[in-house]
PDB file of N, CA and C in Angstrom:
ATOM      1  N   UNK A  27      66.612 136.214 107.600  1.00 77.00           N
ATOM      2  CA  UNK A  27      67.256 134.920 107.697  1.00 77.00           C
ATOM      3  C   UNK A  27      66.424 133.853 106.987  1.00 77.00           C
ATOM      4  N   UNK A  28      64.884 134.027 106.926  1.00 71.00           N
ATOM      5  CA  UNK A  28      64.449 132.728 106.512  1.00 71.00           C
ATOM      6  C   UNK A  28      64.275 133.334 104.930  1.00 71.00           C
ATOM      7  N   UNK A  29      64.248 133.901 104.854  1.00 76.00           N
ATOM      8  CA  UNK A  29      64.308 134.846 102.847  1.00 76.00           C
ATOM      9  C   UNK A  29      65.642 133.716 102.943  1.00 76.00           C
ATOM     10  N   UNK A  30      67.044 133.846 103.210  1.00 80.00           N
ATOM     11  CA  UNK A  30      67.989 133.286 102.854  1.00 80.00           C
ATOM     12  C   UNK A  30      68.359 131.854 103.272  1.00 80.00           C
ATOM     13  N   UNK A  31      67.417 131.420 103.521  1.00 75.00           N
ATOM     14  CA  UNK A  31      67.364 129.862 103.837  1.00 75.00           C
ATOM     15  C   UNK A  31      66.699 129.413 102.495  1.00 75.00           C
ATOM     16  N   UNK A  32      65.690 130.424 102.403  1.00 69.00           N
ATOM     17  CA  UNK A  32      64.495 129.754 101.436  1.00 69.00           C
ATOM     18  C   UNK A  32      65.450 129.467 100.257  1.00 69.00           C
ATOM     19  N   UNK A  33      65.926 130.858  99.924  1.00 67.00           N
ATOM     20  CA  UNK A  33      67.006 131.343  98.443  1.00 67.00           C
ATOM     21  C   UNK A  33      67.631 130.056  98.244  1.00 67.00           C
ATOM     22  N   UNK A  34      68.302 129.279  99.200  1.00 65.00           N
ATOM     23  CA  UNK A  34      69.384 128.937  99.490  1.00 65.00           C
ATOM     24  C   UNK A  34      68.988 126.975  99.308  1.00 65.00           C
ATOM     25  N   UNK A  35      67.811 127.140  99.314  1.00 65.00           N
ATOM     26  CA  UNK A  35      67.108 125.472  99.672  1.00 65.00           C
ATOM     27  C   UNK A  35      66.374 125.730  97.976  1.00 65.00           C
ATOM     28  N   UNK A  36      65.984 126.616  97.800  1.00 65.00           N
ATOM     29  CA  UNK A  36      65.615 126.437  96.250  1.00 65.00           C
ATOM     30  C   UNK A  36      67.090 126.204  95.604  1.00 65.00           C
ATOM     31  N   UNK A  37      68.184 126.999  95.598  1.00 63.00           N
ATOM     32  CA  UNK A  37      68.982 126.435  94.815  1.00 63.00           C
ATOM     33  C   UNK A  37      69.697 125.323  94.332  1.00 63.00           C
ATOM     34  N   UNK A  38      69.356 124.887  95.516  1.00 71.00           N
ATOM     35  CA  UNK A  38      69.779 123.546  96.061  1.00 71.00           C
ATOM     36  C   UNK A  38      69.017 122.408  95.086  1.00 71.00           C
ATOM     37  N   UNK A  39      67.667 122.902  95.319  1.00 61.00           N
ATOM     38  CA  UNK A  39      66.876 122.145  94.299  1.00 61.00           C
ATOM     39  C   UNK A  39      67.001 122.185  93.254  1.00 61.00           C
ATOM     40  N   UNK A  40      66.911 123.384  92.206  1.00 65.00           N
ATOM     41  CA  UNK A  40      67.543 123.692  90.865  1.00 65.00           C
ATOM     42  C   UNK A  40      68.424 122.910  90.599  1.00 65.00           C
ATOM     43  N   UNK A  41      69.134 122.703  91.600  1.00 58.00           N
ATOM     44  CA  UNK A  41      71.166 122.288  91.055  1.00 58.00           C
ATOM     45  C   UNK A  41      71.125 120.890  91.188  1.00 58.00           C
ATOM     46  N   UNK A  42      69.944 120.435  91.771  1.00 56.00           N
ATOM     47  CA  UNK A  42      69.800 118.783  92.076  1.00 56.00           C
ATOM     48  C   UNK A  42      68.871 118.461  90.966  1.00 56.00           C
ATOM     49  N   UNK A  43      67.717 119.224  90.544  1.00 53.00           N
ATOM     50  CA  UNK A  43      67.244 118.548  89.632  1.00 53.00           C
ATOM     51  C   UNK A  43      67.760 118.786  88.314  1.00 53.00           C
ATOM     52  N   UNK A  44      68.637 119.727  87.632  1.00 52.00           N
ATOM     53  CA  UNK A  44      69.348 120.141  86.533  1.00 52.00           C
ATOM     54  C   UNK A  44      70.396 118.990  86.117  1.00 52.00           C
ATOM     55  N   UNK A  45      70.843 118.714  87.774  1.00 51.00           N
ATOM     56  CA  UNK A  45      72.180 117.475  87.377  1.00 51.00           C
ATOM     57  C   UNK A  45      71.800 116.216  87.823  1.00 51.00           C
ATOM     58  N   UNK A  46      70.797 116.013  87.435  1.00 48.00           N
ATOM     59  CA  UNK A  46      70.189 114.369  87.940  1.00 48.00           C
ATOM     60  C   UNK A  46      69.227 114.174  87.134  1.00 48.00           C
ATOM     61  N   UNK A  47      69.168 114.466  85.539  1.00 48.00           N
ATOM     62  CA  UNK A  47      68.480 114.094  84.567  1.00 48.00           C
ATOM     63  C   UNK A  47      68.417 112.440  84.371  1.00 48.00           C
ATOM     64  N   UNK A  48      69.564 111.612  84.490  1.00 52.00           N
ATOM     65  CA  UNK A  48      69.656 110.196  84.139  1.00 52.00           C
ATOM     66  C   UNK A  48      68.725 109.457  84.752  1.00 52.00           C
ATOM     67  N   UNK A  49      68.517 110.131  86.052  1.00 54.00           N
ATOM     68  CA  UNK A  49      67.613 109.513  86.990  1.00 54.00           C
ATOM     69  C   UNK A  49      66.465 109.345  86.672  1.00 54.00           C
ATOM     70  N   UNK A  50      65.905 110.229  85.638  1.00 70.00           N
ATOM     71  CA  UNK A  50      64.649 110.399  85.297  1.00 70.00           C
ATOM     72  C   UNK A  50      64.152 109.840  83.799  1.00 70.00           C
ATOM     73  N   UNK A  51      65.066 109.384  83.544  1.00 83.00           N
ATOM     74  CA  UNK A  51      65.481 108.319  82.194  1.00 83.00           C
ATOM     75  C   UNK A  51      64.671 106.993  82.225  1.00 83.00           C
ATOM     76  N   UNK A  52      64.088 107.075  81.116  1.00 89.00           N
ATOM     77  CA  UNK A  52      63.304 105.555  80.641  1.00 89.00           C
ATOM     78  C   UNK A  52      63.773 104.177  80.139  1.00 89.00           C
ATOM     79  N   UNK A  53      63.733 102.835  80.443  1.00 88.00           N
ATOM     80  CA  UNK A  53      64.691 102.353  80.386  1.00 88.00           C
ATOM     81  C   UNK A  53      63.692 101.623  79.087  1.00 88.00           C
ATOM     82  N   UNK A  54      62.224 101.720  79.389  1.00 89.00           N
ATOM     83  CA  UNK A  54      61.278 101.336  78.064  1.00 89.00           C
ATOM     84  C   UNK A  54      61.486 101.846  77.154  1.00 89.00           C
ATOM     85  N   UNK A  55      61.319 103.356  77.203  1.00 92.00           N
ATOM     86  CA  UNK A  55      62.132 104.051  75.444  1.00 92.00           C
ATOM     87  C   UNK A  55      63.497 103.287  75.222  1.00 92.00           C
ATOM     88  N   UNK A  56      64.785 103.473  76.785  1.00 93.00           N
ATOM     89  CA  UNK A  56      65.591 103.532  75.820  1.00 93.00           C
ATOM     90  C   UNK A  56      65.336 102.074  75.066  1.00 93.00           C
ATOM     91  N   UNK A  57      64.812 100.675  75.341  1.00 94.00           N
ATOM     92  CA  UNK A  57      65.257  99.388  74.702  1.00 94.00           C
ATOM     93  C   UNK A  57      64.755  99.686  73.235  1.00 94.00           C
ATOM     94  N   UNK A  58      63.820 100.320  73.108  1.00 95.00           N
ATOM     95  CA  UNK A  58      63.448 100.573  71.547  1.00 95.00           C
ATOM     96  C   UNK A  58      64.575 101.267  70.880  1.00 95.00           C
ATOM     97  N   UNK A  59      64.911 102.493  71.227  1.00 96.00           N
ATOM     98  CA  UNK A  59      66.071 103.291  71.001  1.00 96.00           C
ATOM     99  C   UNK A  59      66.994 101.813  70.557  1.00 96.00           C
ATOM    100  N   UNK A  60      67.594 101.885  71.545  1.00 96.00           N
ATOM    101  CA  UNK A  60      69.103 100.276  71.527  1.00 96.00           C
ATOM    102  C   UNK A  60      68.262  99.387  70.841  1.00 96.00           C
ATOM    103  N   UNK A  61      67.201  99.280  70.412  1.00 96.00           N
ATOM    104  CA  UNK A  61      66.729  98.105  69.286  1.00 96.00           C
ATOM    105  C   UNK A  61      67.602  98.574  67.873  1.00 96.00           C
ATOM    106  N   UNK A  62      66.819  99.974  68.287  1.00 96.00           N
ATOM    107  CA  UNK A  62      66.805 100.360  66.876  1.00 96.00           C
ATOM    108  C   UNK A  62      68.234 100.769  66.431  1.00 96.00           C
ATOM    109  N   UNK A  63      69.156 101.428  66.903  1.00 97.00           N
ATOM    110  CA  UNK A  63      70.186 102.041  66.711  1.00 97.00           C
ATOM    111  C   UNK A  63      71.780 101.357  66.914  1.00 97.00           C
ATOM    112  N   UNK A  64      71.417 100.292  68.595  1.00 96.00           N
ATOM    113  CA  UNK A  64      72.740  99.819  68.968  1.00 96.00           C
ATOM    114  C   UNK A  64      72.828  98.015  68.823  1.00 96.00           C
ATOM    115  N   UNK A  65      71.577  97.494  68.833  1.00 95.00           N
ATOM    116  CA  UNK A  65      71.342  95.885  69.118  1.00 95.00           C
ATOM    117  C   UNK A  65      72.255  95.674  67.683  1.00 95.00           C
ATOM    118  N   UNK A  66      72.799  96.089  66.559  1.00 95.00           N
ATOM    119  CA  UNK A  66      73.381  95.369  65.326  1.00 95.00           C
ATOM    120  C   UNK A  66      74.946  95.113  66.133  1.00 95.00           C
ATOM    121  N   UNK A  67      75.313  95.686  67.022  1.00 95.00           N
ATOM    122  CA  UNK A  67      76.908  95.767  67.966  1.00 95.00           C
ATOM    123  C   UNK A  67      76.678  95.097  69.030  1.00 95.00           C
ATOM    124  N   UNK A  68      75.583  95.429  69.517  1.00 96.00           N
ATOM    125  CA  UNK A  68      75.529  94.968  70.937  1.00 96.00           C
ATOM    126  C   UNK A  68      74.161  94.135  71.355  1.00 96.00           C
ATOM    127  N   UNK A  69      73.887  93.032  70.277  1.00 95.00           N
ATOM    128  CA  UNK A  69      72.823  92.581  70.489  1.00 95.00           C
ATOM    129  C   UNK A  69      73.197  91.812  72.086  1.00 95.00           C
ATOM    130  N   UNK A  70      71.858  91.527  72.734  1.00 95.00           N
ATOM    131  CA  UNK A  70      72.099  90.419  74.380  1.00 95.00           C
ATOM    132  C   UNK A  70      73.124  91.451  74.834  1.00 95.00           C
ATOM    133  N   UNK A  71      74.035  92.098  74.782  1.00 96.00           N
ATOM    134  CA  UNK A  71      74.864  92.985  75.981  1.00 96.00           C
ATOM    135  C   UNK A  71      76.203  92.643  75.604  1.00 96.00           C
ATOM    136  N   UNK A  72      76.251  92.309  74.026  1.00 96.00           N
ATOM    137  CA  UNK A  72      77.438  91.767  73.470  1.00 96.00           C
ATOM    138  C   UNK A  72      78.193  92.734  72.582  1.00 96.00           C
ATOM    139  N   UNK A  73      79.378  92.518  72.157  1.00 95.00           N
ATOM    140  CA  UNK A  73      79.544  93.670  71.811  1.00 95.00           C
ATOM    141  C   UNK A  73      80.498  92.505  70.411  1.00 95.00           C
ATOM    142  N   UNK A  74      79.918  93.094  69.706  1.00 94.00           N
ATOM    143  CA  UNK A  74      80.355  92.181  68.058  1.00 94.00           C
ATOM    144  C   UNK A  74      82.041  92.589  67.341  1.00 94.00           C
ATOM    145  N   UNK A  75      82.012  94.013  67.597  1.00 93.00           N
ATOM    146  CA  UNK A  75      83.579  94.634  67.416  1.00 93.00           C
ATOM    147  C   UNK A  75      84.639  94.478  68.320  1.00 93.00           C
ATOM    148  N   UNK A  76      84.574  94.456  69.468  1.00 93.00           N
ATOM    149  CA  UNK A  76      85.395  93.891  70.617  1.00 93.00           C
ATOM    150  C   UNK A  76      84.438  93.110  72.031  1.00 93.00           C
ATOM    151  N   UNK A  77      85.217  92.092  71.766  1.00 93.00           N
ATOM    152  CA  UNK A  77      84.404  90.811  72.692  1.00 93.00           C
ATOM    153  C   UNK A  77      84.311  91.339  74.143  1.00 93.00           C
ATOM    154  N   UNK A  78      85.981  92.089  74.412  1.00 92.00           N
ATOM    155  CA  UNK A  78      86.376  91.999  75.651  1.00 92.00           C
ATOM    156  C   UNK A  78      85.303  93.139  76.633  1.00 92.00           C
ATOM    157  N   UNK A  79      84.963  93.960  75.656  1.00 93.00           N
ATOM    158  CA  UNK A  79      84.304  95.276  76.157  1.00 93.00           C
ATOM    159  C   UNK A  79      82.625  94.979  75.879  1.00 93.00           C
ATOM    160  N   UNK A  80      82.381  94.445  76.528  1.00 96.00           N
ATOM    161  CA  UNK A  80      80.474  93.998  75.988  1.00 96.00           C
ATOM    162  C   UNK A  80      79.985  94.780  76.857  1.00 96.00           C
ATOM    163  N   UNK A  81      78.980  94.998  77.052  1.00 97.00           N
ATOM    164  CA  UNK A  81      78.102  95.638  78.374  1.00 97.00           C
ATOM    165  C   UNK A  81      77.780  94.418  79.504  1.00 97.00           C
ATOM    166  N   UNK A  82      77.936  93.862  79.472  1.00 97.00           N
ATOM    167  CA  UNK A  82      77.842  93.233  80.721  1.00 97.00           C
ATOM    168  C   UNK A  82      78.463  93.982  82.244  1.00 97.00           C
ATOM    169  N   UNK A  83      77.798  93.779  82.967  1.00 97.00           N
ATOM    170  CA  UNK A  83      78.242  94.256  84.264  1.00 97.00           C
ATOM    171  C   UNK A  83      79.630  94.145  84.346  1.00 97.00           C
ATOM    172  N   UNK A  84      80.236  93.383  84.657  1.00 97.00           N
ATOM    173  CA  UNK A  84      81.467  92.564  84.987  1.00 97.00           C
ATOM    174  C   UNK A  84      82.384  93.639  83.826  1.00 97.00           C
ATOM    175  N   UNK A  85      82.055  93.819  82.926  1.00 96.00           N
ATOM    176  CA  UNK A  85      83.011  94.644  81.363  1.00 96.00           C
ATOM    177  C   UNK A  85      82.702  95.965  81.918  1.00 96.00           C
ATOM    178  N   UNK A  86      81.484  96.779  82.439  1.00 97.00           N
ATOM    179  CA  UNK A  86      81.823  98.101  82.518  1.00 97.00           C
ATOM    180  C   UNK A  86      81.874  98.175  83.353  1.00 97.00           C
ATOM    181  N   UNK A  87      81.930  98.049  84.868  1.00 97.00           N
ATOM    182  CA  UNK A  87      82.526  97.964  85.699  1.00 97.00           C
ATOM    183  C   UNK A  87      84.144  98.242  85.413  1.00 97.00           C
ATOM    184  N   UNK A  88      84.945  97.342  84.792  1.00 97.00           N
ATOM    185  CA  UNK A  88      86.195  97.251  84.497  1.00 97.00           C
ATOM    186  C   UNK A  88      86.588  98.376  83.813  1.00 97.00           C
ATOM    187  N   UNK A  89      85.492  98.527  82.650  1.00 96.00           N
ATOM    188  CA  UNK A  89      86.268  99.386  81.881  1.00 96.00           C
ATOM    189  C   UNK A  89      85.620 100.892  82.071  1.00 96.00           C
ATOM    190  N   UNK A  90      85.427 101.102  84.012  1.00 97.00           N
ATOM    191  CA  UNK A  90      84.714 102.674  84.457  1.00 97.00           C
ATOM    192  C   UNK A  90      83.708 102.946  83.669  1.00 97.00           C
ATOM    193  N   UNK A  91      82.899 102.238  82.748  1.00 97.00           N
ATOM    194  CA  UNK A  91      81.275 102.652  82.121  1.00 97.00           C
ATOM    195  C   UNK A  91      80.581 101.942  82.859  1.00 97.00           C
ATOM    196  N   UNK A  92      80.473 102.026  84.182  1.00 97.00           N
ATOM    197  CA  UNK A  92      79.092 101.269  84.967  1.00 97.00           C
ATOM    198  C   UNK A  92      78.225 102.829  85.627  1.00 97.00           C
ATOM    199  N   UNK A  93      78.123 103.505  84.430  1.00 97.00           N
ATOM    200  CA  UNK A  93      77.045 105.150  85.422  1.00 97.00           C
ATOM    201  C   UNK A  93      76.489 105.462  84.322  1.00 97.00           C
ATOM    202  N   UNK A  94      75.516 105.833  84.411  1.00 96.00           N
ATOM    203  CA  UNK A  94      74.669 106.729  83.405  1.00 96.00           C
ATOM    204  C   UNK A  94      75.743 107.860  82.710  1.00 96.00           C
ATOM    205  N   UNK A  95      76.357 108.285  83.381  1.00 97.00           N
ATOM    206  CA  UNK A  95      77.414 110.061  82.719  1.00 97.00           C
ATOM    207  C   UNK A  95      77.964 109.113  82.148  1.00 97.00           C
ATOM    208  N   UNK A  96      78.783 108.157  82.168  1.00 97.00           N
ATOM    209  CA  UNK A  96      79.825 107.308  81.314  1.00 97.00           C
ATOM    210  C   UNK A  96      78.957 106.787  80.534  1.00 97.00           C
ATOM    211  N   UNK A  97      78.372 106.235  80.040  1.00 97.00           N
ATOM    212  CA  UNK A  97      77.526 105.512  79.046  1.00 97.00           C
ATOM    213  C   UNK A  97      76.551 107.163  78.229  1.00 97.00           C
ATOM    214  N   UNK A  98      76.414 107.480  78.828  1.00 97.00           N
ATOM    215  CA  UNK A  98      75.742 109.164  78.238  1.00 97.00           C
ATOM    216  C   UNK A  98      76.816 109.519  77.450  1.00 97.00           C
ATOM    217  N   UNK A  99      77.943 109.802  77.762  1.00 97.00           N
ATOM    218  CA  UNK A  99      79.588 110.091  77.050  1.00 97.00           C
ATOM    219  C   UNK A  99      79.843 109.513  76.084  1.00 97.00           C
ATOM    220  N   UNK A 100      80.048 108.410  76.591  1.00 97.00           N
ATOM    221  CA  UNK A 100      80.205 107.307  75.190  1.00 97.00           C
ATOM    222  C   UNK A 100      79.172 107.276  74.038  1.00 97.00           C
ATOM    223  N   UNK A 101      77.947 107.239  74.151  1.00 97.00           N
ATOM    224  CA  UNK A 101      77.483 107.198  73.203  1.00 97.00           C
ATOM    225  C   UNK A 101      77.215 108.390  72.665  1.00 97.00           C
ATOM    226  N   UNK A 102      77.196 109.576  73.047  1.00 97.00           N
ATOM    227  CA  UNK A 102      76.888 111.150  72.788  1.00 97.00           C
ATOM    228  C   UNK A 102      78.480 111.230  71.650  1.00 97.00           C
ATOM    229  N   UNK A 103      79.202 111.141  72.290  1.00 97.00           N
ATOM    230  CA  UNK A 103      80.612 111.460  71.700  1.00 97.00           C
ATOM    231  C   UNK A 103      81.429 110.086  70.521  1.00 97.00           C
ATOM    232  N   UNK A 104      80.874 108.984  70.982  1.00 96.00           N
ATOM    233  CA  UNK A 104      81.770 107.698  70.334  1.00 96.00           C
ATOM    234  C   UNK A 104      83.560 107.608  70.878  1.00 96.00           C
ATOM    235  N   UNK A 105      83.625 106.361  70.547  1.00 93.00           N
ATOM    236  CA  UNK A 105      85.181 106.452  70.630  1.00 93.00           C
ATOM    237  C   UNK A 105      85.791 105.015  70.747  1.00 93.00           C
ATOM    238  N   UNK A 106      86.625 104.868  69.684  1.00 91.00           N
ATOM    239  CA  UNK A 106      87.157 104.053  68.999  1.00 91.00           C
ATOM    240  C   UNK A 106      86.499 103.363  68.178  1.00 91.00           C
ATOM    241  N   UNK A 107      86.151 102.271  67.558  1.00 91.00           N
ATOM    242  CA  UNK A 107      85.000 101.909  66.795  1.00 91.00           C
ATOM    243  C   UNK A 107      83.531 102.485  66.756  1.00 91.00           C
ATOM    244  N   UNK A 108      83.246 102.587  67.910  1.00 94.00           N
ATOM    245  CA  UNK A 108      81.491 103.247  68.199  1.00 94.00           C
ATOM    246  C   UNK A 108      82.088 104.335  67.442  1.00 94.00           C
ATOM    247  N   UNK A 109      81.013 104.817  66.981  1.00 96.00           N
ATOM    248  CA  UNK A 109      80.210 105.873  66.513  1.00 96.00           C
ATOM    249  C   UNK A 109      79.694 106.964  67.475  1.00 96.00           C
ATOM    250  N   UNK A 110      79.721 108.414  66.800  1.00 97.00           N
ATOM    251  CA  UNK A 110      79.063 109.269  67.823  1.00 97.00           C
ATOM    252  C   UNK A 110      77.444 109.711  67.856  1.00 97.00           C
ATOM    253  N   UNK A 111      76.762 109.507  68.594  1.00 97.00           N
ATOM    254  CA  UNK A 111      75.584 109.385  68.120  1.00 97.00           C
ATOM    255  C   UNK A 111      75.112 111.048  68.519  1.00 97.00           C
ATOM    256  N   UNK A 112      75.521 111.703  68.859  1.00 97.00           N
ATOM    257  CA  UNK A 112      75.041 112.992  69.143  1.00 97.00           C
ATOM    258  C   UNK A 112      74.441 113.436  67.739  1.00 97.00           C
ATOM    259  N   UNK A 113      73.308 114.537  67.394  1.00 95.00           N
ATOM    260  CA  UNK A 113      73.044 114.729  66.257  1.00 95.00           C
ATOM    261  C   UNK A 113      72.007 113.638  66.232  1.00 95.00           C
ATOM    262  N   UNK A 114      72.145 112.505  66.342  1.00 96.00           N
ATOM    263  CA  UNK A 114      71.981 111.360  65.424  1.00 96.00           C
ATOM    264  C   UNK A 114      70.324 111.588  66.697  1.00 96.00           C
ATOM    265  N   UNK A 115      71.217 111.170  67.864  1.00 97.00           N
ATOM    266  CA  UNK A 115      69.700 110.454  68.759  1.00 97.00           C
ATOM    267  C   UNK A 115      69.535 112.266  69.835  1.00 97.00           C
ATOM    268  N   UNK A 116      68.141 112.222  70.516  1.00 96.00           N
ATOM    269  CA  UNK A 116      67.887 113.365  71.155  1.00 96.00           C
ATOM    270  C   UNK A 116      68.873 113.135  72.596  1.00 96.00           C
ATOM    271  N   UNK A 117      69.762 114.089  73.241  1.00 96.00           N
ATOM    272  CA  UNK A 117      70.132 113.778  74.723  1.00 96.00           C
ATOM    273  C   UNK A 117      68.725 113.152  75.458  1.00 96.00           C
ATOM    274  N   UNK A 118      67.743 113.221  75.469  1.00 96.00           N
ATOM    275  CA  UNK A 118      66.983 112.033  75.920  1.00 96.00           C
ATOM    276  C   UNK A 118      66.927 111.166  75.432  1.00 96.00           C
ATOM    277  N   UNK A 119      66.886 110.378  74.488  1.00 96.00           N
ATOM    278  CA  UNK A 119      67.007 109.243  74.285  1.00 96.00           C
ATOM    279  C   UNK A 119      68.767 108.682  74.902  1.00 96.00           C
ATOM    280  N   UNK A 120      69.360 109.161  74.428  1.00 97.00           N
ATOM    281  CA  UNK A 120      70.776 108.927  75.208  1.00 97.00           C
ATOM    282  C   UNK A 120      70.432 108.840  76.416  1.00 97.00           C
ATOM    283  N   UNK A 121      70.243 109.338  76.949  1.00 96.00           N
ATOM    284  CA  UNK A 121      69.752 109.270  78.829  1.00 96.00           C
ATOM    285  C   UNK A 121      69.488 108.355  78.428  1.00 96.00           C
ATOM    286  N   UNK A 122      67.807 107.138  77.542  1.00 96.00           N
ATOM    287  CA  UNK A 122      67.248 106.833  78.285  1.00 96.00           C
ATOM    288  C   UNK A 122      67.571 105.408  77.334  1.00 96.00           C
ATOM    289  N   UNK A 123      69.031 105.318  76.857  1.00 97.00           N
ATOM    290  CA  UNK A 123      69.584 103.963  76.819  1.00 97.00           C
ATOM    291  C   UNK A 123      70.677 103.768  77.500  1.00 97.00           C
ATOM    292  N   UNK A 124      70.918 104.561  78.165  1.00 97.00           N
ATOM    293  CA  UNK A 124      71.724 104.488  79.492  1.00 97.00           C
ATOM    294  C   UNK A 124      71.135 103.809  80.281  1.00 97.00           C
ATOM    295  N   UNK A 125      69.424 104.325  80.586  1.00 96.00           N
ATOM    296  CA  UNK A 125      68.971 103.775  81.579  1.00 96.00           C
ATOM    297  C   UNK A 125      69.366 102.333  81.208  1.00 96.00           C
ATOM    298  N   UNK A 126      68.603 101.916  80.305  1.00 96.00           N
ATOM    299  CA  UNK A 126      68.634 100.500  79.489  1.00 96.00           C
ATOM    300  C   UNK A 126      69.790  99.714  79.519  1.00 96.00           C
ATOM    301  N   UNK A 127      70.491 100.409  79.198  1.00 97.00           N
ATOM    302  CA  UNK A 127      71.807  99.200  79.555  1.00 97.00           C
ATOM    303  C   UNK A 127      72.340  98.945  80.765  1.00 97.00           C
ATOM    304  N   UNK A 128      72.434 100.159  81.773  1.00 97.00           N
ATOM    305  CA  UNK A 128      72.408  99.846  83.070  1.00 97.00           C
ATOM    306  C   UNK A 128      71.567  98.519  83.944  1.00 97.00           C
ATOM    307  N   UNK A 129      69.910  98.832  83.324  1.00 95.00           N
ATOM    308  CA  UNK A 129      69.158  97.574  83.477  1.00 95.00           C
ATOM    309  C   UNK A 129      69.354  96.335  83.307  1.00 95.00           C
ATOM    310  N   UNK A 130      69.874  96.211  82.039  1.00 96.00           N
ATOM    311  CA  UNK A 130      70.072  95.264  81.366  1.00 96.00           C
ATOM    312  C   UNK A 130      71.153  94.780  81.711  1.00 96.00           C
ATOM    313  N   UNK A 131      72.254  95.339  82.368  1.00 96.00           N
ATOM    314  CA  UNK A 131      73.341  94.728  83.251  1.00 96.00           C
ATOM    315  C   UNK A 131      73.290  94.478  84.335  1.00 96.00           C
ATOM    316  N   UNK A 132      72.591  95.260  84.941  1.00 96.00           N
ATOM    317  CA  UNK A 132      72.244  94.332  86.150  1.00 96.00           C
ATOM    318  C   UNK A 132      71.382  93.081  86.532  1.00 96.00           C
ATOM    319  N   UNK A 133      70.388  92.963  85.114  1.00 95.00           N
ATOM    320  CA  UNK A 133      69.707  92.013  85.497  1.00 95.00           C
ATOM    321  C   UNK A 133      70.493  90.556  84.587  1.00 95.00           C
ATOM    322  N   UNK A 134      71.427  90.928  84.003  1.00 95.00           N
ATOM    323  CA  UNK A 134      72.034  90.243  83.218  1.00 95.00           C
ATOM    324  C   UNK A 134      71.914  89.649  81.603  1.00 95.00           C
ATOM    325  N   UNK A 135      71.527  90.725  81.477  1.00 95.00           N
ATOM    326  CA  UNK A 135      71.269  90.795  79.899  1.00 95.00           C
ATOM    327  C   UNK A 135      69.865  89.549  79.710  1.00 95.00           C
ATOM    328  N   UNK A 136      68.820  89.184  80.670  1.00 86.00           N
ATOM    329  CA  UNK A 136      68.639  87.818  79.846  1.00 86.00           C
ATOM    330  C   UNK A 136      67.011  88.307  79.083  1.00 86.00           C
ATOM    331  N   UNK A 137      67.101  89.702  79.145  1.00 64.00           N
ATOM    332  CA  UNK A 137      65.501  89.691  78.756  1.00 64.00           C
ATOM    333  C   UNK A 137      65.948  89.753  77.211  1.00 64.00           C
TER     334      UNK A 137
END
């Protein structure tokens, strides 16, 4: 019985730390990353191609991109004007301008 507790509490762990990478995401890399790659669209949390959709809290919220997996998506894949950045940037760095914009919306874009 405790062999299959143990089995059973490691997997648990595996499956928690495998799917909770975002968590572990840098929000210091990503702003260099989003310097370098996204600030020409979205300089301050703005978004230069469509006004209505900026990163601001209040915009992804609305438009279901307020999570790390949604903002990981979007920028991994692109869609509609954006660009797909997969190829382009490492899935860590994607993580870790997720982190970044998440930050940056909650604290309200003012850094």
């Amino acid at each position: 019985m405790k062999k299959i507790i143990s089995v059973l509490l490691l997997g648990i762990a595996i499956f928690t730390f495998a799917f909770s990478s975002p968590a572990l995401a840098d929000a210091a890399d990503g702003s260099k990353v989003f310097s370098a790659n996204c600030a020409s669209c979205h300089a301050g949390g703005k978004n230069l191609v469509n006004a209505a959709k900026s990163l601001k809290k209040a915009d992804l919220v609305k438009y279901e991109m307020y999570s790390a997996e949604a903002i990981i998506a979007q920028v991994t894949n692109g869609k509609g004007a954006m660009p797909a950045f997969k190829g382009r940037l490492k899935p860590a760095q994607i993580e870790d301008v997720a982190a970044y914009v998440l930050e940056q919306a909650d604290n309200g874009w003012k850094k």
